[in-house]
Protein backbone atom coordinates (compact mmCIF):
# COMPACT_ATOMS: atom_id res chain seq x y z
CA MET A 1 0.15 0.02 -0.26
CA PHE A 2 0.65 3.65 0.47
CA ARG A 3 3.79 3.52 2.31
CA SER A 4 3.96 6.35 5.42
CA THR A 5 4.70 5.87 9.58
CA SER A 6 1.84 4.58 10.38
CA ARG A 7 -0.18 5.66 13.41
CA ARG A 8 -0.48 2.82 15.98
CA THR A 9 -3.35 2.26 18.67
CA ALA A 10 -2.27 3.40 21.93
CA ALA A 11 -3.14 -0.36 23.12
CA ALA A 12 -0.69 -2.03 20.22
CA THR A 13 2.33 0.52 21.40
CA GLY A 14 1.47 -0.92 24.52
CA LEU A 15 1.33 -4.11 23.69
CA LEU A 16 4.66 -4.17 21.95
CA LEU A 17 6.21 -1.94 25.35
CA THR A 18 6.04 -5.16 27.32
CA LEU A 19 7.17 -8.02 24.70
CA GLY A 20 10.87 -9.65 24.94
CA LEU A 21 11.01 -9.90 21.08
CA SER A 22 12.94 -12.60 21.14
CA THR A 23 11.49 -15.18 18.67
CA ALA A 24 14.65 -15.91 17.05
CA CYS A 25 16.32 -18.52 17.81
CA SER A 26 20.73 -18.83 18.10
CA SER A 27 20.51 -19.59 13.94
CA GLY A 28 18.99 -16.79 13.55
CA LYS A 29 15.79 -18.50 12.28
CA THR A 30 12.32 -17.65 13.21
CA THR A 31 10.92 -19.27 15.19
CA THR A 32 6.97 -19.83 15.29
CA ALA A 33 4.95 -22.59 16.71
CA ASP A 34 4.10 -24.62 13.72
CA ASP A 35 7.59 -25.13 13.10
CA ARG A 36 6.66 -27.39 16.34
CA ALA A 37 3.16 -28.07 16.36
CA ALA A 38 2.97 -31.92 16.74
CA THR A 39 0.34 -33.59 14.76
CA VAL A 40 -3.54 -33.74 15.76
CA ASP A 41 -5.22 -37.34 16.32
CA GLY A 42 -9.16 -37.44 16.44
CA LYS A 43 -10.81 -34.55 16.42
CA ILE A 44 -9.18 -31.03 15.51
CA SER A 45 -10.69 -27.40 16.67
CA ILE A 46 -9.41 -24.62 14.60
CA THR A 47 -10.04 -20.98 15.87
CA TYR A 48 -10.22 -18.32 13.33
CA LEU A 49 -9.96 -14.43 14.31
CA GLN A 50 -11.09 -11.73 11.78
CA LYS A 51 -11.06 -8.15 11.69
CA GLN A 52 -13.92 -6.06 10.81
CA GLY A 53 -16.12 -9.15 11.35
CA ASP A 54 -18.98 -7.17 10.02
CA GLN A 55 -17.89 -6.94 6.33
CA GLU A 56 -19.58 -8.34 4.01
CA TYR A 57 -16.05 -9.71 2.30
CA PHE A 58 -15.01 -11.36 5.61
CA ILE A 59 -18.58 -12.43 5.97
CA GLY A 60 -18.00 -14.19 3.13
CA GLU A 61 -14.60 -15.93 4.27
CA ALA A 62 -16.20 -17.08 7.40
CA ALA A 63 -18.83 -18.67 5.44
CA GLY A 64 -16.32 -19.99 3.41
CA ALA A 65 -14.43 -21.71 6.62
CA LYS A 66 -17.61 -22.49 8.10
CA GLU A 67 -18.13 -25.09 4.85
CA LYS A 68 -14.62 -26.40 4.17
CA ALA A 69 -14.92 -27.15 8.46
CA LYS A 70 -17.65 -29.29 7.86
CA GLU A 71 -16.68 -30.72 5.00
CA LEU A 72 -13.62 -31.81 6.68
CA GLY A 73 -15.10 -32.98 10.31
CA ILE A 74 -13.79 -30.21 12.29
CA ASP A 75 -14.95 -28.43 14.80
CA LEU A 76 -14.19 -24.53 14.10
CA LYS A 77 -15.23 -21.05 15.73
CA VAL A 78 -15.32 -17.52 13.99
CA VAL A 79 -14.34 -15.05 16.11
CA ASN A 80 -14.81 -10.87 15.03
CA LEU A 81 -12.56 -8.57 16.50
CA GLY A 82 -13.58 -5.18 14.85
CA ASN A 83 -11.12 -3.07 15.03
CA ASP A 84 -9.98 -3.47 18.62
CA ALA A 85 -5.90 -4.35 19.05
CA ASN A 86 -6.43 -5.53 22.81
CA LYS A 87 -9.66 -7.63 22.12
CA THR A 88 -6.97 -9.53 19.74
CA VAL A 89 -4.34 -10.71 22.09
CA SER A 90 -6.30 -11.68 23.85
CA GLU A 91 -8.85 -13.82 21.78
CA VAL A 92 -5.86 -15.92 20.78
CA GLN A 93 -4.85 -16.58 24.71
CA SER A 94 -8.67 -17.45 24.93
CA ALA A 95 -8.48 -19.76 22.12
CA ILE A 96 -5.06 -21.55 23.42
CA ALA A 97 -6.63 -21.62 26.51
CA GLN A 98 -9.39 -23.26 25.59
CA LYS A 99 -7.64 -25.64 23.74
CA THR A 100 -7.81 -25.11 20.37
CA ASN A 101 -5.65 -26.93 17.96
CA GLY A 102 -4.57 -24.23 15.21
CA VAL A 103 -5.13 -20.13 15.12
CA ILE A 104 -5.91 -18.02 11.68
CA ILE A 105 -5.94 -14.16 12.40
CA VAL A 106 -7.04 -11.56 10.49
CA VAL A 107 -5.26 -8.90 12.19
CA PRO A 108 -7.19 -5.25 12.56
CA ASP A 109 -3.98 -3.78 12.95
CA PRO A 110 -0.16 -5.41 11.78
CA ALA A 111 1.53 -3.49 15.08
CA VAL A 112 0.22 -5.96 17.71
CA GLY A 113 1.66 -9.19 15.24
CA PRO A 114 4.66 -9.68 17.56
CA GLN A 115 2.42 -10.34 20.49
CA VAL A 116 0.26 -12.60 18.78
CA VAL A 117 2.79 -14.76 17.28
CA GLN A 118 4.41 -14.47 20.96
CA THR A 119 0.82 -15.96 22.88
CA ALA A 120 1.15 -18.66 19.93
CA ASN A 121 4.22 -19.75 20.46
CA ASP A 122 3.94 -19.84 24.44
CA GLY A 123 0.51 -21.73 23.78
CA LYS A 124 2.68 -24.56 21.23
CA VAL A 125 -0.27 -24.01 19.11
CA PRO A 126 0.39 -22.70 14.91
CA LEU A 127 -0.28 -19.42 13.66
CA LEU A 128 -1.76 -18.92 10.34
CA THR A 129 -2.66 -15.21 8.72
CA SER A 130 -5.23 -14.65 6.29
CA ASP A 131 -5.49 -11.53 4.32
CA ASP A 132 -3.33 -9.40 6.02
CA GLN A 133 0.72 -9.84 7.01
CA ILE A 134 1.56 -9.95 10.37
CA CYS A 135 5.74 -9.90 11.26
CA THR A 136 7.19 -11.85 14.23
CA THR A 137 9.56 -9.42 15.23
CA GLY A 138 8.02 -6.15 15.12
CA PRO A 139 5.61 -3.89 14.24
CA ASP A 140 5.61 -3.01 10.18
CA PRO A 141 5.48 -6.43 8.09
CA THR A 142 6.95 -3.90 5.47
CA ALA A 143 9.95 -3.87 6.85
CA CYS A 144 10.24 -7.78 7.72
CA GLY A 145 12.34 -9.68 6.52
CA LYS A 146 10.74 -13.09 4.48
CA SER A 147 11.38 -15.06 7.00
CA GLY A 148 10.34 -13.22 9.58
CA LEU A 149 5.97 -13.36 8.31
CA VAL A 150 4.24 -15.50 9.40
CA PRO A 151 2.78 -17.87 6.53
CA ARG A 152 -0.13 -16.40 4.66
CA ILE A 153 -3.75 -17.16 2.93
CA GLY A 154 -4.69 -15.10 0.71
CA PHE A 155 -4.70 -13.20 -2.69
CA SER A 156 -0.88 -11.55 -4.70
CA GLY A 157 -1.50 -8.05 -3.78
CA ALA A 158 1.05 -7.56 -6.39
CA GLN A 159 -1.33 -9.88 -9.51
CA MET A 160 -4.50 -7.81 -8.71
CA GLY A 161 -2.83 -4.06 -8.62
CA GLU A 162 -1.89 -5.08 -11.86
CA GLU A 163 -5.66 -6.05 -13.16
CA VAL A 164 -6.43 -2.68 -11.64
CA GLY A 165 -4.41 -1.03 -13.51
CA LYS A 166 -4.87 -2.36 -16.14
CA ARG A 167 -8.29 -2.32 -16.50
CA ALA A 168 -8.37 1.65 -14.79
CA ALA A 169 -5.74 2.11 -17.82
CA ALA A 170 -8.04 0.24 -20.74
CA GLU A 171 -10.91 2.76 -19.26
CA PHE A 172 -8.87 6.12 -19.37
CA MET A 173 -8.31 5.34 -23.15
CA LYS A 174 -11.93 3.94 -24.03
CA ALA A 175 -13.10 7.50 -22.83
CA GLY A 176 -10.52 9.22 -24.62
CA TRP A 177 -9.20 11.09 -22.41
CA SER A 178 -6.03 13.34 -21.73
CA ALA A 179 -3.41 13.09 -18.77
CA GLU A 180 -3.47 17.13 -18.06
CA ASP A 181 -7.48 16.88 -17.67
CA THR A 182 -7.19 14.24 -15.17
CA ARG A 183 -5.87 12.58 -11.90
CA VAL A 184 -5.80 9.75 -10.25
CA ILE A 185 -6.67 8.87 -6.65
CA SER A 186 -4.78 6.31 -5.20
CA ALA A 187 -6.80 5.50 -1.28
CA TRP A 188 -6.19 3.36 1.20
CA LYS A 189 -5.05 2.51 4.35
CA GLN A 190 -1.30 2.95 4.77
CA ASP A 191 -0.36 1.26 7.67
CA VAL A 192 -1.38 -2.34 6.03
CA THR A 193 1.19 -4.34 3.59
CA VAL A 194 -0.88 -5.72 1.52
CA CYS A 195 -2.76 -2.55 0.59
CA GLY A 196 0.15 -0.87 -0.30
CA ASP A 197 1.35 -3.86 -2.40
CA ARG A 198 -2.20 -3.34 -4.55
CA VAL A 199 -2.06 0.29 -4.95
CA THR A 200 1.60 0.49 -5.57
CA ALA A 201 0.78 -2.51 -8.69
CA ALA A 202 -2.12 -0.53 -9.74
CA LYS A 203 -0.01 2.98 -10.83
CA LYS A 204 2.60 1.23 -12.22
CA THR A 205 0.61 -0.35 -14.50
CA PHE A 206 -1.22 2.38 -15.14
CA ASP A 207 1.70 4.96 -15.55
CA ALA A 208 3.54 1.81 -18.33
CA ALA A 209 0.21 1.80 -20.47
CA VAL A 210 -0.49 6.07 -19.91
CA PRO A 211 2.22 7.92 -18.79
CA GLY A 212 1.45 11.37 -17.83
CA VAL A 213 -1.55 11.44 -15.43
CA LYS A 214 -0.45 13.04 -11.90
CA THR A 215 -1.78 10.82 -9.13
CA ILE A 216 -2.99 11.89 -5.73
CA ASP A 217 -2.80 9.01 -2.86
CA VAL A 218 -5.15 9.63 -0.10
CA PRO A 219 -4.95 7.61 2.99
CA THR A 220 -8.13 6.30 4.56
CA ASP A 221 -9.23 4.23 7.08
CA ASN A 222 -10.63 1.69 4.30
CA THR A 223 -14.16 2.41 5.11
CA PRO A 224 -16.43 3.52 2.27
CA THR A 225 -17.57 6.77 4.94
CA GLY A 226 -14.37 7.47 5.42
CA ALA A 227 -13.00 7.11 2.01
CA GLN A 228 -15.96 9.25 0.96
CA ASP A 229 -14.76 12.28 3.51
CA LYS A 230 -10.93 11.98 2.84
CA ILE A 231 -11.71 12.12 -0.83
CA ALA A 232 -14.36 15.06 -0.62
CA ALA A 233 -11.50 17.10 0.19
CA THR A 234 -9.33 16.16 -2.80
CA VAL A 235 -11.62 16.84 -5.11
CA THR A 236 -12.35 20.37 -3.15
CA ALA A 237 -8.91 21.00 -3.23
CA ASN A 238 -8.84 20.16 -7.27
CA ALA A 239 -12.06 21.87 -8.61
CA GLY A 240 -9.89 22.02 -12.12
CA VAL A 241 -9.64 18.90 -12.40
CA LYS A 242 -12.02 17.59 -15.40
CA ASN A 243 -11.93 13.40 -15.33
CA TRP A 244 -11.27 11.01 -12.52
CA VAL A 245 -9.37 7.91 -12.25
CA ILE A 246 -10.35 5.69 -8.91
CA TRP A 247 -8.54 3.25 -7.47
CA GLY A 248 -8.00 1.58 -4.01
CA CYS A 249 -7.35 -0.87 -1.57
CA ASN A 250 -10.60 -2.16 -1.65
CA ASP A 251 -14.18 -1.71 -2.56
CA GLU A 252 -14.66 0.92 0.09
CA ASN A 253 -12.43 3.31 -1.39
CA VAL A 254 -13.10 3.40 -4.44
CA MET A 255 -17.44 3.32 -3.78
CA GLY A 256 -16.36 6.21 -1.57
CA GLY A 257 -14.44 8.05 -3.62
CA VAL A 258 -17.51 8.16 -6.79
CA THR A 259 -19.83 8.90 -4.05
CA ALA A 260 -17.83 11.55 -3.62
CA LEU A 261 -17.42 13.10 -6.98
CA ALA A 262 -20.88 12.29 -7.74
CA ASN A 263 -21.68 14.52 -4.63
CA ALA A 264 -19.61 17.01 -5.73
CA GLY A 265 -21.50 17.53 -9.31
CA VAL A 266 -19.01 14.58 -11.05
CA GLY A 267 -20.99 13.35 -13.64
CA PRO A 268 -20.17 9.60 -14.34
CA ASP A 269 -18.83 9.64 -17.70
CA ARG A 270 -15.85 11.89 -16.26
CA ILE A 271 -15.43 9.15 -13.51
CA VAL A 272 -13.78 5.56 -14.07
CA GLY A 273 -13.25 3.49 -10.45
CA VAL A 274 -12.64 -0.22 -10.37
CA GLY A 275 -12.98 -1.35 -7.57
CA LEU A 276 -11.40 -4.46 -5.58
CA GLY A 277 -13.84 -6.69 -4.29
CA ALA A 278 -17.06 -6.48 -6.35
CA TYR A 279 -19.28 -6.94 -3.09
CA LEU A 280 -20.05 -3.27 -3.12
CA ALA A 281 -19.05 -2.32 -6.85
CA CYS A 282 -22.20 -5.14 -8.21
CA LYS A 283 -24.37 -3.03 -5.22
CA GLU A 284 -24.37 -0.24 -8.68
CA TRP A 285 -24.58 -2.44 -10.64
CA LYS A 286 -28.30 -4.02 -10.28
CA SER A 287 -29.18 -1.23 -12.05
CA ASP A 288 -28.96 0.10 -15.07
CA LYS A 289 -28.41 3.91 -14.47
CA PRO A 290 -24.76 5.40 -15.34
CA THR A 291 -21.83 4.86 -12.52
CA GLY A 292 -18.71 6.04 -12.06
CA MET A 293 -17.55 2.55 -10.83
CA LYS A 294 -16.65 1.28 -14.50
CA ALA A 295 -15.30 -2.71 -13.12
CA ALA A 296 -13.54 -3.87 -10.25
CA LEU A 297 -11.76 -7.05 -9.13
CA PHE A 298 -13.90 -9.94 -7.99
CA ILE A 299 -11.70 -11.33 -5.15
CA ASN A 300 -13.69 -14.14 -3.42
CA GLY A 301 -14.03 -13.98 0.61
CA LYS A 302 -15.33 -17.81 0.63
CA ASP A 303 -12.66 -19.05 -1.66
CA VAL A 304 -9.70 -17.48 1.12
CA GLY A 305 -11.49 -19.15 4.28
CA ALA A 306 -11.75 -22.20 3.14
CA LEU A 307 -8.19 -22.24 1.94
CA ALA A 308 -6.86 -21.11 5.32
CA VAL A 309 -8.88 -24.16 6.64
CA GLN A 310 -7.62 -26.78 4.82
CA THR A 311 -4.22 -25.56 4.67
CA MET A 312 -4.58 -25.27 8.46
CA TYR A 313 -6.30 -28.78 8.18
CA ASP A 314 -2.86 -30.31 6.35
CA LYS A 315 -0.91 -29.00 8.68
CA LEU A 316 -2.47 -30.57 11.73
CA LYS A 317 -3.52 -33.64 10.31
CA ASN A 318 -0.78 -34.51 8.01
CA GLY A 319 2.19 -32.17 9.92
CA LYS A 320 2.26 -30.75 5.93
CA ASP A 321 4.39 -27.27 6.58
CA PHE A 322 2.53 -24.42 5.38
CA PRO A 323 3.42 -22.36 2.66
CA ALA A 324 4.92 -19.59 3.07
CA GLU A 325 2.12 -17.77 0.95
CA ALA A 326 -0.84 -19.35 -1.16
CA PHE A 327 -3.19 -16.80 -3.44
CA ALA A 328 -7.24 -17.58 -4.12
CA PRO A 329 -7.77 -17.16 -7.77
CA THR A 330 -9.57 -13.65 -9.07
CA THR A 331 -11.78 -11.84 -11.07
CA MET A 332 -12.08 -8.92 -12.99
CA VAL A 333 -15.64 -8.10 -13.42
CA ASP A 334 -18.10 -4.96 -14.88
CA GLN A 335 -21.39 -4.52 -14.81
CA ALA A 336 -22.30 -6.82 -18.18
CA SER A 337 -20.58 -9.51 -16.66
CA TRP A 338 -20.52 -9.45 -13.19
CA LYS A 339 -24.15 -12.05 -13.21
CA SER A 340 -22.50 -14.79 -14.83
CA ALA A 341 -19.14 -14.79 -12.80
CA GLY A 342 -20.63 -16.25 -9.84
CA LEU A 343 -20.80 -12.74 -7.87
CA ALA A 344 -23.55 -12.65 -5.49
CA CYS A 345 -24.30 -9.90 -4.33
CA GLY A 346 -25.96 -9.04 -1.20
């Protein structure tokens, strides 16, 4: 994502201050609980901890995890962490106390990563992340060596960004716009590593196809209302811009931007929004009304949840090592193709 020195919550900072970051052994290799865990005989229990569990993507992820758990005969507990850093660590501790065999987690804040890892290590419970990365030795995954990253199930941020940038460039050229009259808004929560991967790749791909368009980076909280507020201010500060391209970490950022532009009187023919997720974009496409949301990359949370549970099962039952990363597939969709792509629009 867009990188800057991120603001950490006081709770997360306090957790890190109390953590002795002694997770590396004398060989220099980072040790995590999954390196030591024995295989499980009998019934397997897994705890899946999710940030923003009421968001549509994560609802789908939980559903996919539950379906896979039922198929494999696993006892699965799904917990919504919201955005609470303190709850993140306490729920890991609770899962271990309840004798869970493995923990899968989407952290609300990567700053708590080292504490989560230490807690799992102390409980000798394998730890797997989904969606967002965490580091074993520090609060910022982008400053972490590969050996310090906890294994992750999700999507390839770089590949996703490339697809978004490619589609945005195609829509720009289709519209016949000029670089001088156009600005790109790139919106994301700047302390989430995977967001940085996505928007960086989008910009690189777009710039290669359409050189000379200036990009405005807009830090947000990754919510529609948060993005709308920040992007509205950006639009006001750039009143002379005629055409706008919008991408971001997720559908929320792009939908917030499209709404802000519409509220500022910018017509849908002057907006190219390319979402990431498609779960909000599809709601725009349910009617035949023109919209600035021109396309979106369909990322199916169900696929990630199912793959995460399968990966943890393989570790616990068969002793199969976690991959450093494993990726679910994605599909670019628009108003004409989203239904046929199998996108269920809630």
